[in-house]
Amino acid sequence: MSPANPHVAQQLRQLIYYHLDCNLLRNALFFAGRLHAYEPRASEAAYLLALCHLRLGQYKAAYDSSKNSGSRGTHLGCSYVFAQACLALEKHSDGITALERSRTLWLPRNNWNKHTESRRQSLPDAAAVYCLQGKLFHANGDPVHAIECYADALKVNSLMWDAFIGLCDLGVNVRVPNIFKMTPAMMSSLEPSAGEETPFGVLEDSPPLNSFANRQMKPDPGTGGDPFSVPTTRINGESRTNISKSALYEKLNGSTSTVTPMGGGLGMGFEGLDTPSAPGGGQVDVRINPGPSVPNDIITVEPPLAPARKAQTLASLGMDFSVDAPPRMKASHSRSRSKVTGDSEDMELANPSIASIISSGITERKRTVSGQVAQSASSSNANGSSVSNDPMAPQRRSVRLFNQIRPHSSKLASSAGSIGAKEGREIKKVKATGTKGRTPHTSTVGRVVSGNRKHGDPMDIDGKEIRANAGNAVAPVQGKPPPVSEKVKEYESLQWILDLFTKLGTGYFSLSHYRCDDAIQAFNSIILSQRETPWVLAKMGRTLHEQSRWNDAEKYFARMKAMAPSTLEDMEVYSTILWHIKNEVDLSFLAHELLDVDRLSPQAWCAVGNSFSLQRDHDQALKCFKRATQLDPKFAYAFALQGHEHVSNEEYDRALSAYRSAIAAENRHYNAWYGLGKVFEKQGKYAMAEQHYRTASSINPTSAVLVTCIGTVLEKMKNQKAALIQYAKAADMEPKATNPRFKKARVLMQLNQPDLALRELEVLKDLAPDEANVHFLLGRAYKHLRQKGLAIKHFTTALNLDPKASQLIKQFMEEMEEVDDDDDGLMAP
């Protein structure tokens, strides 16, 4: 046989994954068979073949295909598929052994954040294997190791919901907020990887991801914030340069311009470099390179600027408050940024008094494009243009550009003296439009200032900037917050999911421990879009079902059924709720619907059985419940319903067998323990009944019914004081429950405490005004208290409500003067 061509095998594997991703399982199985025939000894081929069988539900075929490599632990994929097939075939020990042998293959794996629309991981990681191990141990009857595996899975991946459900179903007490939190893998995934392009990524010197108050990028300390240097920012461990293109400079000389912030942070995107900002409303200096032949690397790096000075007030500078603000030129319609620069330079020195204050108050000196210190001695001529004292000094560059674009005009010569009320109004308009909505961290490229003036200089009297209305200038983005890093967004979204899972997990944990009030509160705290989902509505209905609030529970299940008509989960509980409220029509309709959805589901046959039970056809109900247990031998709820039907038929031995089967399927099924206690109570085995009732109550400690049952058997065992404690406890748990309060009053009457019994009976009279037993016991209590009129009144009411007990009631009325504490009359158990 010729050696296998690796390219052929690679193409076949690609085809298998393609069909698996498209859910074309039959096609994938066919190609997997071709690959296994082409490479019969390859573990990868066996894994893909077994995976296809597993996806198709062919567990035995998956078991056989993956057994060779999976049982020995030589291939992770084969071991994982083999263990899943073992779980379905109930060969739990084989699956556990296979996963243990492949531990070195899956223990270091972590696939968190490695699955996207275009990327996948075919092999499981440690969290998935731990979760599968927990299921195998749980099914094998080893809860201790199952709990350990579930806990390990949640440590690796806190969003492993199956592992959390497993812990709750095992009755483990967990602190839900400590489970759904950031894992080390999640935190490491939020760190930028090497070479990753993140324009607004988290910088190396930035605060932690959860500190959202400070998201601005800081300048490289090597540049000192010098406007002549190209700032470098370390992103993802690499030095990158922030360079923006200037449409104006490209129009002028075909090159690029450098826009750099002065000593401030840069909290913007690359597309926003046309509007750089400086913290605290600092100025931005725009410098245009001399020509297209000058490369960027020739720009000289200047030493850092002097530290920022304290803001000086006008009074400290000796300014006259009567001096008007420096005149500003009317906005021009030219599209040249050089013109704007020239106009602003002329406007800056139009007022000699202000210019003298500036020259005396500022220690920083202007710099030329080449980085040399410019001549500071300048004066203002009569026309308002700046003239250097040195006659041989070259003409300012901005003036040259201004002269090239626009010829000399008489308006420029008289700009200092001709600005009147009209220009003043124009300036007010510019100020109103230019400053509206401006934030301290936004500025425009159109803003041109002289030298390195900082915010707070005496020139900036009104604290506002001139907004040059140049036609080619980029309009500022007003009120736009700094862009947020993608990693920060990912952190926030992950934190949102963790918070949601914390609420969902708290609700499910409380429900699994039958803390119904806590569960309702947790589910109600979920946002509306997540609360109005079938899963949450079903769990809310189950919670109300545990509280015996049948009508409210039915409303939640009806909403869930309308939202998801084909769902099967928790439908057996819904059918039981309809059985309790005696709704035969809806129960029959539900049974037909579930059979149409899936005739082989145990939930459908439970609904059919409940429908027959409501019609008093217990034999047909038993057949339906047995069919449900045949379809799913681990469906404990069907075994419990089967036991209830046997009790109704007084078939106690068969009932005991059914309840024990339910406990074998689910050890924490308290209804089965309750059923065992009820059977033993009916058989007169009160000690065993008490034991099973207490076991059920330990599983569901919030059930007043179970506590009342314990009190009942204690009362039958002639232990009235212990029974009174249980009845009082049940009455406190369910203040509106009538049964425990009535039994408590009866025991108080037996203990010769009619005054305490009367208090309970007065409450009962309001809760159940039409109950004959309540009025009969009230008559007995008043009889003991020698209140003949009230006693006769309540005896008469009881006689009217229950004429069948007329003989007994008349006997008590005739013997009004006698005290008979031993005879319970109608209250005899």
Coordinates of N, CA and C in Angstrom, one line a residue, residues 353-516:
S353 N -0.7 97.6 24.0 CA -0.7 97.4 25.4 C -0.7 95.9 25.8
I354 N -1.6 95.2 25.1 CA -1.7 93.8 25.4 C -0.4 93.1 25.0
A355 N 0.2 93.5 23.8 CA 1.4 92.9 23.4 C 2.6 93.1 24.4
S356 N 2.6 94.3 25.0 CA 3.7 94.5 25.9 C 3.5 93.7 27.2
I357 N 2.2 93.5 27.6 CA 2.0 92.6 28.7 C 2.5 91.2 28.4
I358 N 2.2 90.7 27.2 CA 2.5 89.4 26.8 C 4.0 89.2 26.8
S359 N 4.7 90.2 26.2 CA 6.2 90.1 26.1 C 6.9 90.2 27.5
S360 N 6.2 90.9 28.4 CA 6.8 91.0 29.8 C 6.4 89.9 30.7
G361 N 5.3 89.2 30.4 CA 4.8 88.2 31.3 C 5.2 86.8 30.9
I362 N 5.6 86.6 29.7 CA 5.8 85.2 29.3 C 7.3 85.0 29.1
T363 N 7.8 83.9 29.7 CA 9.3 83.6 29.7 C 9.6 82.7 28.5
E364 N 8.6 82.0 27.9 CA 8.9 81.1 26.8 C 9.1 81.9 25.6
R365 N 9.9 81.4 24.7 CA 10.2 82.1 23.4 C 9.7 81.2 22.3
K366 N 9.3 81.9 21.2 CA 8.8 81.2 20.1 C 10.0 80.5 19.3
R367 N 9.6 79.5 18.6 CA 10.6 78.7 17.9 C 10.2 78.6 16.4
T368 N 11.2 78.5 15.6 CA 10.9 78.4 14.2 C 10.7 76.9 13.9
V369 N 10.4 76.6 12.6 CA 10.2 75.3 12.2 C 11.5 74.4 12.4
S370 N 12.6 75.0 12.2 CA 13.9 74.3 12.4 C 14.2 74.0 13.8
G371 N 13.5 74.6 14.7 CA 13.7 74.4 16.1 C 14.6 75.5 16.8
Q372 N 15.0 76.5 16.0 CA 15.8 77.5 16.6 C 15.0 78.6 17.3
V373 N 15.5 79.2 18.3 CA 14.8 80.3 19.0 C 14.6 81.5 18.1
A374 N 13.4 81.9 17.9 CA 13.1 83.1 17.1 C 13.4 84.4 17.8
Q375 N 13.6 85.5 17.1 CA 13.8 86.8 17.7 C 12.6 87.2 18.4
S376 N 12.8 87.6 19.6 CA 11.6 88.0 20.4 C 11.4 89.5 20.4
A377 N 12.4 90.3 20.0 CA 12.2 91.7 20.0 C 11.5 92.1 18.7
S378 N 10.3 92.5 18.9 CA 9.4 92.9 17.7 C 8.6 94.0 18.2
S379 N 8.1 94.8 17.2 CA 7.2 95.9 17.5 C 6.1 95.9 16.5
S380 N 5.1 96.7 16.8 CA 4.0 96.8 16.0 C 4.0 98.1 15.3
N381 N 3.9 98.1 14.0 CA 3.9 99.3 13.2 C 2.5 99.9 13.2
A382 N 2.4 101.0 12.5 CA 1.1 101.7 12.5 C 0.1 100.9 11.9
N383 N 0.4 100.1 10.9 CA -0.6 99.3 10.2 C -1.0 98.0 11.0
G384 N -0.3 97.9 12.1 CA -0.7 96.7 12.9 C 0.0 95.4 12.5
S385 N 1.0 95.5 11.6 CA 1.7 94.2 11.2 C 3.0 94.1 12.0
S386 N 3.4 92.9 12.3 CA 4.6 92.7 13.1 C 5.8 92.9 12.3
V387 N 6.7 93.7 12.8 CA 8.0 94.0 12.1 C 9.1 93.7 13.0
S388 N 10.1 93.0 12.6 CA 11.3 92.7 13.4 C 12.2 93.9 13.5
N389 N 12.9 93.9 14.6 CA 13.8 95.0 14.8 C 15.1 94.8 13.9
D390 N 15.4 93.6 13.6 CA 16.6 93.4 12.7 C 16.2 93.6 11.3
P391 N 16.8 94.5 10.6 CA 16.3 94.7 9.2 C 16.7 93.6 8.3
M392 N 17.8 92.8 8.7 CA 18.2 91.7 7.8 C 17.5 90.4 8.2
A393 N 16.6 90.5 9.1 CA 15.9 89.3 9.5 C 15.0 88.8 8.4
P394 N 14.9 87.5 8.2 CA 14.0 87.1 7.1 C 12.6 87.3 7.4
Q395 N 11.8 87.3 6.3 CA 10.4 87.5 6.5 C 9.7 86.3 7.2
R396 N 8.7 86.5 8.0 CA 8.1 85.4 8.7 C 7.4 84.5 7.6
R397 N 7.5 83.2 7.9 CA 7.0 82.2 7.0 C 5.5 82.3 6.7
S398 N 4.8 82.6 7.8 CA 3.4 82.7 7.7 C 3.0 83.9 6.8
V399 N 3.8 85.0 6.8 CA 3.5 86.1 6.0 C 3.8 85.8 4.5
R400 N 4.9 85.0 4.3 CA 5.2 84.6 2.9 C 4.0 83.8 2.4
L401 N 3.5 82.8 3.1 CA 2.4 82.0 2.6 C 1.2 82.8 2.4
F402 N 1.0 83.8 3.3 CA -0.2 84.7 3.2 C -0.1 85.5 2.0
N403 N 1.1 86.0 1.7 CA 1.3 86.8 0.5 C 1.2 86.0 -0.8
Q404 N 1.5 84.7 -0.7 CA 1.4 83.9 -1.9 C -0.1 83.6 -2.2
I405 N -0.9 83.5 -1.2 CA -2.3 83.1 -1.4 C -3.1 84.3 -1.7
R406 N -2.9 85.4 -0.9 CA -3.8 86.6 -1.1 C -2.9 87.8 -1.3
P407 N -3.2 88.6 -2.2 CA -2.4 89.9 -2.4 C -2.7 90.8 -1.3
H408 N -1.7 91.8 -1.2 CA -1.8 92.8 -0.2 C -3.1 93.6 -0.3
S409 N -3.7 94.0 0.8 CA -4.9 94.7 0.7 C -4.8 95.8 1.7
S410 N -5.6 96.8 1.4 CA -5.6 98.0 2.3 C -6.4 97.6 3.6
K411 N -7.2 96.6 3.5 CA -7.9 96.2 4.7 C -7.0 95.7 5.8
L412 N -5.9 95.0 5.3 CA -5.0 94.4 6.2 C -4.2 95.5 6.9
A413 N -3.9 96.6 6.2 CA -3.1 97.6 6.8 C -3.9 98.4 7.8
S414 N -5.1 98.5 7.7 CA -6.0 99.2 8.6 C -6.7 98.3 9.5
S415 N -6.3 97.1 9.7 CA -7.0 96.1 10.5 C -7.1 96.5 11.9
A416 N -6.0 97.1 12.5 CA -5.9 97.4 13.9 C -6.8 98.6 14.3
G417 N -7.0 99.5 13.4 CA -7.8 100.7 13.7 C -9.2 100.7 13.2
S418 N -9.5 99.8 12.3 CA -10.8 99.8 11.6 C -11.8 98.9 12.2
I419 N -11.4 98.1 13.2 CA -12.3 97.2 13.8 C -13.3 98.0 14.7
G420 N -14.5 98.0 14.4 CA -15.5 98.8 15.1 C -16.6 97.9 15.7
A421 N -17.7 98.6 15.8 CA -18.9 97.9 16.4 C -19.3 96.7 15.6
K422 N -19.2 96.8 14.2 CA -19.6 95.7 13.4 C -18.7 94.5 13.6
E423 N -17.4 94.7 13.6 CA -16.5 93.6 13.9 C -16.7 93.0 15.2
G424 N -17.0 93.9 16.2 CA -17.3 93.4 17.5 C -18.5 92.5 17.6
R425 N -19.5 92.9 16.8 CA -20.7 92.0 16.7 C -20.3 90.6 16.1
E426 N -19.4 90.7 15.0 CA -19.0 89.5 14.4 C -18.2 88.6 15.3
I427 N -17.4 89.2 16.1 CA -16.6 88.5 17.1 C -17.5 87.8 18.1
K428 N -18.5 88.5 18.5 CA -19.5 87.9 19.5 C -20.1 86.7 18.9
K429 N -20.5 86.8 17.6 CA -21.1 85.6 16.9 C -20.1 84.5 16.9
V430 N -18.9 84.8 16.6 CA -17.9 83.7 16.5 C -17.7 83.0 17.8
K431 N -17.7 83.9 18.9 CA -17.5 83.3 20.2 C -18.7 82.5 20.6
A432 N -19.9 82.9 20.2 CA -21.1 82.1 20.6 C -21.1 80.8 19.9
T433 N -20.7 80.8 18.6 CA -20.7 79.5 17.9 C -19.5 78.6 18.2
G434 N -18.4 79.3 18.4 CA -17.2 78.5 18.6 C -17.1 77.9 20.0
T435 N -17.7 78.5 21.0 CA -17.6 77.9 22.3 C -18.7 77.1 22.8
K436 N -19.8 77.1 22.0 CA -21.0 76.4 22.4 C -20.7 74.9 22.3
G437 N -21.0 74.2 23.4 CA -20.8 72.8 23.5 C -19.4 72.3 23.6
R438 N -18.4 73.3 23.7 CA -17.0 72.9 23.7 C -16.6 72.3 25.1
T439 N -15.9 71.3 25.1 CA -15.4 70.7 26.3 C -14.0 71.0 26.5
P440 N -13.5 70.9 27.7 CA -12.1 71.2 28.0 C -11.1 70.3 27.2
H441 N -11.6 69.2 26.7 CA -10.7 68.2 26.0 C -10.8 68.2 24.5
T442 N -11.5 69.2 24.0 CA -11.6 69.3 22.5 C -11.1 70.5 22.0
S443 N -10.6 70.5 20.8 CA -10.1 71.7 20.1 C -10.1 71.4 18.6
T444 N -9.7 72.4 17.8 CA -9.8 72.2 16.4 C -8.4 72.6 15.8
V445 N -8.2 72.0 14.6 CA -7.0 72.3 13.9 C -7.0 73.7 13.5
G446 N -8.1 74.2 13.2 CA -8.2 75.6 12.7 C -7.8 76.6 13.7
R447 N -7.6 76.2 15.0 CA -7.1 77.2 16.0 C -5.7 77.4 15.9
V448 N -5.2 78.6 15.7 CA -3.8 78.9 15.5 C -3.4 79.9 16.6
V449 N -2.4 79.6 17.3 CA -1.9 80.6 18.4 C -0.5 80.9 18.1
S450 N 0.0 81.9 18.8 CA 1.3 82.4 18.6 C 2.2 81.7 19.6
G451 N 3.3 81.1 19.2 CA 4.3 80.6 20.1 C 3.8 79.4 20.8
N452 N 4.3 79.3 22.1 CA 3.9 78.2 22.9 C 3.0 78.6 24.1
R453 N 2.1 79.5 23.8 CA 1.3 80.1 24.8 C 0.4 79.0 25.4
K454 N 0.3 78.9 26.7 CA -0.5 78.0 27.4 C -1.8 78.6 27.9
H455 N -2.7 77.7 28.3 CA -4.0 78.2 28.8 C -3.8 78.9 30.1
G456 N -4.4 80.1 30.3 CA -4.2 80.9 31.5 C -3.2 82.0 31.2
D457 N -2.7 82.2 30.0 CA -1.8 83.3 29.7 C -2.7 84.6 29.7
P458 N -2.1 85.7 30.0 CA -2.9 87.0 30.1 C -3.5 87.3 28.8
M459 N -3.0 86.8 27.7 CA -3.6 87.2 26.4 C -5.0 86.6 26.3
D460 N -5.2 85.4 26.9 CA -6.5 84.7 26.8 C -7.4 85.3 27.9
I461 N -7.9 86.5 27.7 CA -8.7 87.2 28.7 C -10.0 86.5 29.0
D462 N -10.7 86.1 28.0 CA -12.0 85.5 28.2 C -12.0 84.0 28.3
G463 N -10.8 83.5 28.3 CA -10.6 82.0 28.4 C -11.1 81.2 27.2
K464 N -11.3 81.9 26.1 CA -11.9 81.2 24.9 C -10.9 81.3 23.7
E465 N -11.0 80.5 22.7 CA -10.1 80.5 21.6 C -10.9 81.1 20.4
I466 N -10.1 81.6 19.4 CA -10.6 82.0 18.2 C -10.8 80.8 17.3
R467 N -12.0 80.7 16.8 CA -12.3 79.5 15.9 C -12.2 80.0 14.5
A468 N -11.2 79.6 13.8 CA -11.0 80.1 12.4 C -12.0 79.4 11.5
N469 N -12.7 80.2 10.8 CA -13.8 79.6 9.9 C -13.3 79.4 8.5
A470 N -12.1 78.8 8.5 CA -11.5 78.5 7.2 C -12.3 77.4 6.5
G471 N -12.5 77.6 5.2 CA -13.3 76.7 4.4 C -12.8 75.2 4.4
N472 N -11.5 75.0 4.5 CA -10.9 73.7 4.4 C -10.6 73.1 5.8
A473 N -10.9 73.9 6.8 CA -10.6 73.4 8.2 C -11.7 72.3 8.6
V474 N -11.2 71.4 9.3 CA -12.1 70.3 9.7 C -13.0 70.8 10.9
A475 N -14.3 70.6 10.8 CA -15.2 71.0 11.9 C -14.9 70.2 13.1
P476 N -14.9 70.8 14.3 CA -14.7 70.0 15.5 C -15.9 69.1 15.9
V477 N -15.6 68.1 16.5 CA -16.6 67.1 17.0 C -17.0 67.6 18.4
Q478 N -18.1 68.2 18.5 CA -18.5 68.8 19.8 C -19.2 67.8 20.7
G479 N -18.8 67.7 21.9 CA -19.5 66.9 22.9 C -19.2 65.4 22.7
K480 N -18.3 65.0 21.9 CA -18.0 63.6 21.7 C -17.0 63.1 22.7
P481 N -17.4 62.1 23.5 CA -16.4 61.6 24.5 C -15.3 60.9 23.9
P482 N -14.2 60.7 24.6 CA -13.0 60.0 24.1 C -13.4 58.6 23.7
P483 N -12.9 58.1 22.6 CA -13.2 56.7 22.3 C -12.7 55.7 23.3
V484 N -13.4 54.6 23.5 CA -13.0 53.7 24.5 C -12.3 52.5 23.8
S485 N -11.3 52.0 24.6 CA -10.6 50.9 24.1 C -11.4 49.6 23.8
E486 N -11.1 48.8 22.8 CA -11.9 47.6 22.6 C -11.7 46.6 23.8
K487 N -10.6 46.7 24.4 CA -10.4 45.8 25.6 C -11.2 46.2 26.7
V488 N -11.4 47.5 26.9 CA -12.3 48.0 27.9 C -13.7 47.7 27.6
K489 N -14.1 47.8 26.4 CA -15.5 47.4 26.0 C -15.7 45.9 26.3
E490 N -14.6 45.1 25.9 CA -14.7 43.7 26.2 C -14.8 43.4 27.7
Y491 N -14.1 44.1 28.5 CA -14.2 43.9 29.9 C -15.6 44.3 30.4
E492 N -16.1 45.4 30.0 CA -17.5 45.8 30.4 C -18.5 44.8 30.0
S493 N -18.4 44.3 28.8 CA -19.4 43.3 28.3 C -19.3 42.0 29.1
L494 N -18.0 41.6 29.4 CA -17.8 40.4 30.2 C -18.3 40.6 31.6
Q495 N -18.1 41.7 32.2 CA -18.6 42.0 33.5 C -20.2 42.0 33.5
W496 N -20.8 42.5 32.5 CA -22.2 42.5 32.4 C -22.8 41.1 32.4
I497 N -22.1 40.2 31.6 CA -22.5 38.8 31.6 C -22.3 38.1 32.9
L498 N -21.2 38.4 33.6 CA -21.0 37.9 34.9 C -22.0 38.3 35.9
D499 N -22.4 39.6 35.9 CA -23.5 40.1 36.8 C -24.8 39.4 36.5
L500 N -25.1 39.2 35.2 CA -26.3 38.5 34.8 C -26.3 37.1 35.3
F501 N -25.2 36.4 35.2 CA -25.1 35.0 35.6 C -25.2 34.9 37.1
T502 N -24.7 36.0 37.8 CA -24.8 36.0 39.3 C -26.2 36.0 39.7
K503 N -27.0 36.8 39.0 CA -28.5 36.9 39.4 C -29.2 35.6 39.0
L504 N -28.9 35.1 37.8 CA -29.5 33.8 37.4 C -29.1 32.7 38.4
G505 N -27.8 32.6 38.7 CA -27.3 31.6 39.5 C -27.9 31.7 40.9
T506 N -28.0 32.9 41.4 CA -28.6 33.1 42.8 C -30.0 32.6 42.8
G507 N -30.8 32.9 41.7 CA -32.1 32.4 41.7 C -32.2 30.9 41.6
Y508 N -31.4 30.3 40.8 CA -31.4 28.8 40.7 C -30.9 28.1 41.9
F509 N -29.9 28.7 42.5 CA -29.4 28.1 43.8 C -30.4 28.2 44.9
S510 N -31.1 29.3 45.0 CA -32.1 29.4 46.0 C -33.3 28.5 45.7
L511 N -33.6 28.3 44.4 CA -34.7 27.3 44.1 C -34.3 25.9 44.4
S512 N -33.0 25.6 44.1 CA -32.6 24.2 44.4 C -32.5 23.9 45.8
H513 N -32.4 24.9 46.7 CA -32.4 24.8 48.1 C -33.7 25.2 48.7
Y514 N -34.7 25.4 47.9 CA -36.1 25.7 48.3 C -36.2 26.9 49.1
R515 N -35.4 27.9 48.9 CA -35.5 29.2 49.5 C -36.3 30.1 48.5
C516 N -37.6 29.8 48.6 CA -38.4 30.4 47.5 C -38.5 31.9 47.5

